[in-house]
Structures are given as structure tokens and as C-alpha cells.
Amino acid sequence: EERMKRLMDSPPVITMPETEQQLRESSLFRDLEAECLEFIIPKFQTRIYSVGDRFIKENTPSDGIYFIARGNVRITHGKKDLDILGRGDFIGEIASLTGTRTADVIAESPVTVFWISAKDLYKAVEKYPSMHDRIWQVGGERIAENELRSTPPYDQWKLDQVKSLVKKGTILPIEDYDSELVKEKVVILLHGSATAEADNKKVSGPTMLEAQA
């Protein structure tokens, strides 16, 4: 039993070439230009967590993003379980956009992650427009999923149904909106604020935009 515990708690050695390959094939970096990848990938560091470690806490400032190389983590908001993520998933995209953690992240098994600091991530976002667009795409989808799952009737949908709907969406910059924008559509303001032209009412994201009477 003790030997098995040591084996479970001892992560395999992950070499730099393997690290690079996993990151290059990830949703956040796949197909980005070589110059961007060469800039950002060497800045990732390896971190290891044991079962039960709560290594991200809700309502704390973003310290960067995490890529799961091994193991599974549970995402919780308050007392509600939101998701289980594993190898190949990123954590922390939302906070990299909003500045604040929106959920707790708890290791469900021994976990190895690749971590990049918020400072280094922001340098890449400022330097490479493709990185800026990609993190909004990946992080924006996660924000939209969370907003839908707390809004009727989508709060009764299965998680894979919500994810499928969000994948069909497009991220657009807006300042003002009218009934035509949201007519027969599901529109979520991800971040910042927008003003409804009909009544000059200002709303802040994340929130679902509704048609004006």
C-alpha cells in the first residue's frame, strides 16, 4: 500500500521536448506562428500538486495560466461543481482576461501542470495579435459556458450541449447594441460594458444581452 502511494504521488519526468510538443498541439497554441511559439513556450515552468491541493482559489488575482500535462482537476464555484478537466486542458484563461479567478481548482489526482506567469503571458499577448485573438477565443468560450449554465433554460442543459452551442459562436467587439444584434440569437457580453441604444441602459459583462422592447 505504501509503495503504491509513493508511485501515485511520484510524477513521471516530463522532458522539455515533450513539454513543447504538448503545448504546440494544445487549443491555445495550435497553428500559431513559429515566432510566437518560440517566444512563449520557453517561459512555461513545471509545477506538481498532490491529491486535494486547491492550487487556484476563487476571487484571487490571476497569477497566470496552467496547462494540465498529467492528472485531473475539479473546477468548483461556491459549492457547485462546474467541470472536471484533464490532460491537454488549460486553466486560468478567464482570469487572464478579467484579472480575477472565478472558480476554485482542486487536484483530483496527482497533477503536473505547465505554468506561465501573467506577466509573461501579457507580453506575448501585446507582442503577437494572433495570441491576443486566441486567448480571447479560448477564454471567451469558457466565460460564455459559465454564463449560460447559470441562465434559464440553459441551466437545465447537459454540459456537452452547452459546449456545443458555444463552439458555434463568434467573438466580436461591441460598444452599443440594439434589438437587431440580439434578435433570435444568444448574445453574451464577455467583459467590459455596453449600452443599449433603446433606453441608454449600460450593462457590464459577463451577462446575457436581451432584446429591447
Coordinates of C-alpha atoms in Angstrom, one line a residue:
E1 CA 0.0 0.0 0.0
E2 CA 2.8 2.4 0.9
R3 CA 4.7 1.6 -2.3
M4 CA 1.5 2.2 -4.3
K5 CA 1.1 5.6 -2.7
R6 CA 4.7 6.6 -3.5
L7 CA 4.1 5.6 -7.1
M8 CA 0.9 7.5 -7.3
D9 CA 2.5 10.6 -5.8
S10 CA 5.7 10.5 -7.9
P11 CA 5.0 12.1 -11.2
P12 CA 6.9 10.9 -14.3
V13 CA 9.7 13.1 -15.6
I14 CA 8.5 15.3 -18.4
T15 CA 11.3 16.4 -20.7
M16 CA 11.4 19.8 -22.4
P17 CA 10.8 18.3 -25.9
E18 CA 7.6 16.6 -24.6
T19 CA 6.5 19.8 -22.9
E20 CA 6.9 21.7 -26.2
Q21 CA 5.0 19.1 -28.2
Q22 CA 2.1 19.1 -25.8
L23 CA 1.9 22.9 -25.8
R24 CA 2.2 23.2 -29.5
E25 CA -0.7 20.8 -30.0
S26 CA -2.9 22.5 -27.4
S27 CA -6.1 24.5 -28.2
L28 CA -4.4 27.7 -27.1
F29 CA -1.3 27.4 -29.3
R30 CA -2.2 25.1 -32.2
D31 CA -1.3 26.7 -35.6
L32 CA 0.1 29.9 -34.2
E33 CA 3.1 31.3 -35.9
A34 CA 6.5 29.9 -35.1
E35 CA 7.9 33.2 -33.8
C36 CA 5.1 33.5 -31.2
L37 CA 5.6 29.9 -30.0
E38 CA 9.4 30.3 -29.7
F39 CA 8.7 33.4 -27.6
I40 CA 6.2 32.0 -25.2
I41 CA 6.8 28.2 -24.8
P42 CA 10.2 28.5 -23.1
K43 CA 8.6 30.7 -20.4
F44 CA 6.5 27.8 -19.0
Q45 CA 7.5 26.2 -15.8
T46 CA 6.6 22.8 -14.3
R47 CA 4.5 22.6 -11.1
I48 CA 3.3 19.5 -9.3
Y49 CA 0.3 19.1 -7.0
S50 CA -0.9 16.3 -4.7
V51 CA -4.5 15.0 -4.4
G52 CA -6.7 17.5 -2.7
D53 CA -4.4 20.6 -3.3
R54 CA -6.5 23.7 -4.0
F55 CA -4.0 25.5 -6.2
I56 CA -6.3 28.1 -7.6
K57 CA -8.7 30.0 -5.3
E58 CA -11.9 31.9 -6.4
N59 CA -11.8 35.7 -6.1
T60 CA -8.0 35.9 -6.1
P61 CA -5.9 37.8 -8.7
S62 CA -4.7 35.9 -11.7
D63 CA -1.1 34.7 -11.5
G64 CA -1.0 33.1 -14.9
I65 CA -2.4 30.2 -16.8
Y66 CA -1.9 26.4 -16.3
F67 CA -1.7 23.6 -18.8
I68 CA -2.5 20.1 -17.5
A69 CA 0.2 17.7 -18.5
R70 CA -1.0 14.9 -16.2
G71 CA -3.9 14.2 -13.9
N72 CA -7.4 15.6 -13.4
V73 CA -8.7 18.6 -11.6
R74 CA -12.2 19.6 -10.3
I75 CA -13.5 23.1 -11.0
T76 CA -15.9 24.5 -8.4
H77 CA -17.8 27.7 -7.9
G78 CA -19.1 28.2 -4.4
K79 CA -20.5 24.7 -3.6
K80 CA -21.2 23.8 -7.2
D81 CA -19.0 21.5 -9.3
L82 CA -18.6 23.0 -12.8
D83 CA -16.3 20.7 -14.6
I84 CA -13.6 18.0 -14.5
L85 CA -10.5 18.9 -16.6
G86 CA -7.5 16.7 -17.5
R87 CA -4.5 16.3 -19.7
G88 CA -4.4 18.8 -22.5
D89 CA -6.8 21.3 -20.9
F90 CA -5.9 24.9 -19.9
I91 CA -6.9 26.5 -16.6
G92 CA -7.0 30.3 -15.9
E93 CA -7.9 31.7 -19.3
I94 CA -10.9 33.6 -17.8
A95 CA -8.8 35.3 -15.1
S96 CA -6.2 36.2 -17.7
L97 CA -8.9 38.3 -19.4
T98 CA -10.8 39.6 -16.3
G99 CA -7.9 39.7 -13.8
T100 CA -9.8 37.7 -11.1
R101 CA -10.2 34.0 -10.5
T102 CA -13.8 32.9 -11.0
A103 CA -13.5 29.4 -9.5
D104 CA -11.5 27.1 -7.3
V105 CA -9.4 24.4 -8.9
I106 CA -8.7 21.2 -6.8
A107 CA -6.4 18.3 -7.8
E108 CA -8.4 15.1 -8.1
S109 CA -5.3 13.0 -8.6
P110 CA -1.5 13.8 -8.6
V111 CA -1.3 16.6 -11.1
T112 CA 1.5 18.0 -13.2
V113 CA 1.0 21.4 -14.9
F114 CA 3.0 23.7 -17.1
W115 CA 2.5 27.3 -15.7
I116 CA 3.3 30.7 -17.3
S117 CA 3.1 33.9 -15.3
A118 CA 0.5 36.5 -16.1
K119 CA 3.3 38.9 -16.8
D120 CA 4.9 36.7 -19.4
L121 CA 1.5 35.9 -20.9
Y122 CA 0.6 39.6 -21.3
K123 CA 3.9 40.2 -23.0
A124 CA 3.0 37.6 -25.6
V125 CA -0.5 39.0 -26.0
E126 CA 0.8 42.5 -26.6
K127 CA 3.6 41.3 -29.0
Y128 CA 1.5 38.9 -31.1
P129 CA -2.0 39.8 -32.3
S130 CA -2.7 36.1 -33.0
M131 CA -2.0 35.3 -29.3
H132 CA -4.4 38.1 -28.3
D133 CA -7.2 36.7 -30.5
R134 CA -6.6 33.1 -29.5
I135 CA -6.8 33.7 -25.8
W136 CA -10.0 35.6 -26.2
Q137 CA -11.4 32.8 -28.3
V138 CA -10.4 30.1 -25.7
G139 CA -11.1 32.1 -22.6
G140 CA -14.2 33.7 -24.1
E141 CA -15.8 30.3 -24.7
R142 CA -15.2 29.4 -21.1
I143 CA -16.8 32.6 -19.9
A144 CA -19.8 32.0 -22.2
E145 CA -20.2 28.4 -20.9
N146 CA -20.3 29.6 -17.3
E147 CA -22.8 32.3 -18.0
L148 CA -25.1 30.0 -20.0
R149 CA -25.0 27.4 -17.2
S150 CA -26.4 29.9 -14.7
T151 CA -29.1 31.2 -17.1
P152 CA -32.5 29.5 -17.8
P153 CA -33.2 27.5 -19.9
Y154 CA -29.6 26.6 -20.4
D155 CA -29.0 25.8 -16.8
Q156 CA -31.0 22.6 -17.4
W157 CA -28.9 21.6 -20.4
K158 CA -26.1 19.0 -20.2
L159 CA -22.6 20.4 -20.2
D160 CA -21.8 18.9 -23.6
Q161 CA -24.9 20.6 -25.1
V162 CA -23.7 24.0 -23.7
K163 CA -20.2 23.5 -25.0
S164 CA -21.6 22.6 -28.5
L165 CA -23.7 25.7 -28.6
V166 CA -20.8 28.0 -27.5
K167 CA -18.5 26.4 -30.2
K168 CA -20.8 27.7 -32.8
G169 CA -20.4 31.3 -31.6
T170 CA -18.2 34.2 -32.8
I171 CA -16.4 36.7 -30.6
L172 CA -17.0 40.4 -31.7
P173 CA -16.1 43.7 -30.2
I174 CA -19.1 46.0 -29.4
E175 CA -19.8 49.2 -27.6
D176 CA -23.5 49.7 -28.2
Y177 CA -26.2 47.1 -29.1
D178 CA -29.7 47.1 -30.4
S179 CA -32.5 44.7 -30.9
E180 CA -31.2 43.6 -34.3
L181 CA -27.9 42.4 -32.7
V182 CA -29.7 40.1 -30.3
K183 CA -32.7 39.2 -32.3
E184 CA -33.1 35.4 -32.4
K185 CA -29.6 35.0 -31.2
V186 CA -27.8 34.1 -27.9
V187 CA -25.5 37.0 -27.2
I188 CA -23.2 37.2 -24.2
L189 CA -21.2 40.2 -23.2
L190 CA -18.0 38.6 -22.1
H191 CA -16.2 41.5 -20.5
G192 CA -16.4 45.3 -20.1
S193 CA -19.6 47.2 -20.7
A194 CA -22.1 48.1 -23.5
T195 CA -25.0 50.4 -23.8
A196 CA -28.5 49.5 -25.1
E197 CA -29.4 52.0 -27.8
A198 CA -33.2 51.7 -27.0
D199 CA -33.0 53.1 -23.4
N200 CA -29.4 54.0 -23.0
K201 CA -29.1 51.4 -20.3
K202 CA -25.5 50.3 -19.6
V203 CA -24.7 46.7 -18.7
S204 CA -21.5 45.0 -17.6
G205 CA -20.2 41.6 -18.5
P206 CA -20.3 38.8 -18.2
T207 CA -24.0 38.8 -18.9
M208 CA -26.5 37.8 -21.5
L209 CA -27.8 40.6 -23.7
E210 CA -31.5 40.8 -24.2
A211 CA -33.6 42.4 -26.9
Q212 CA -35.0 45.8 -26.0
A213 CA -38.8 46.4 -26.1

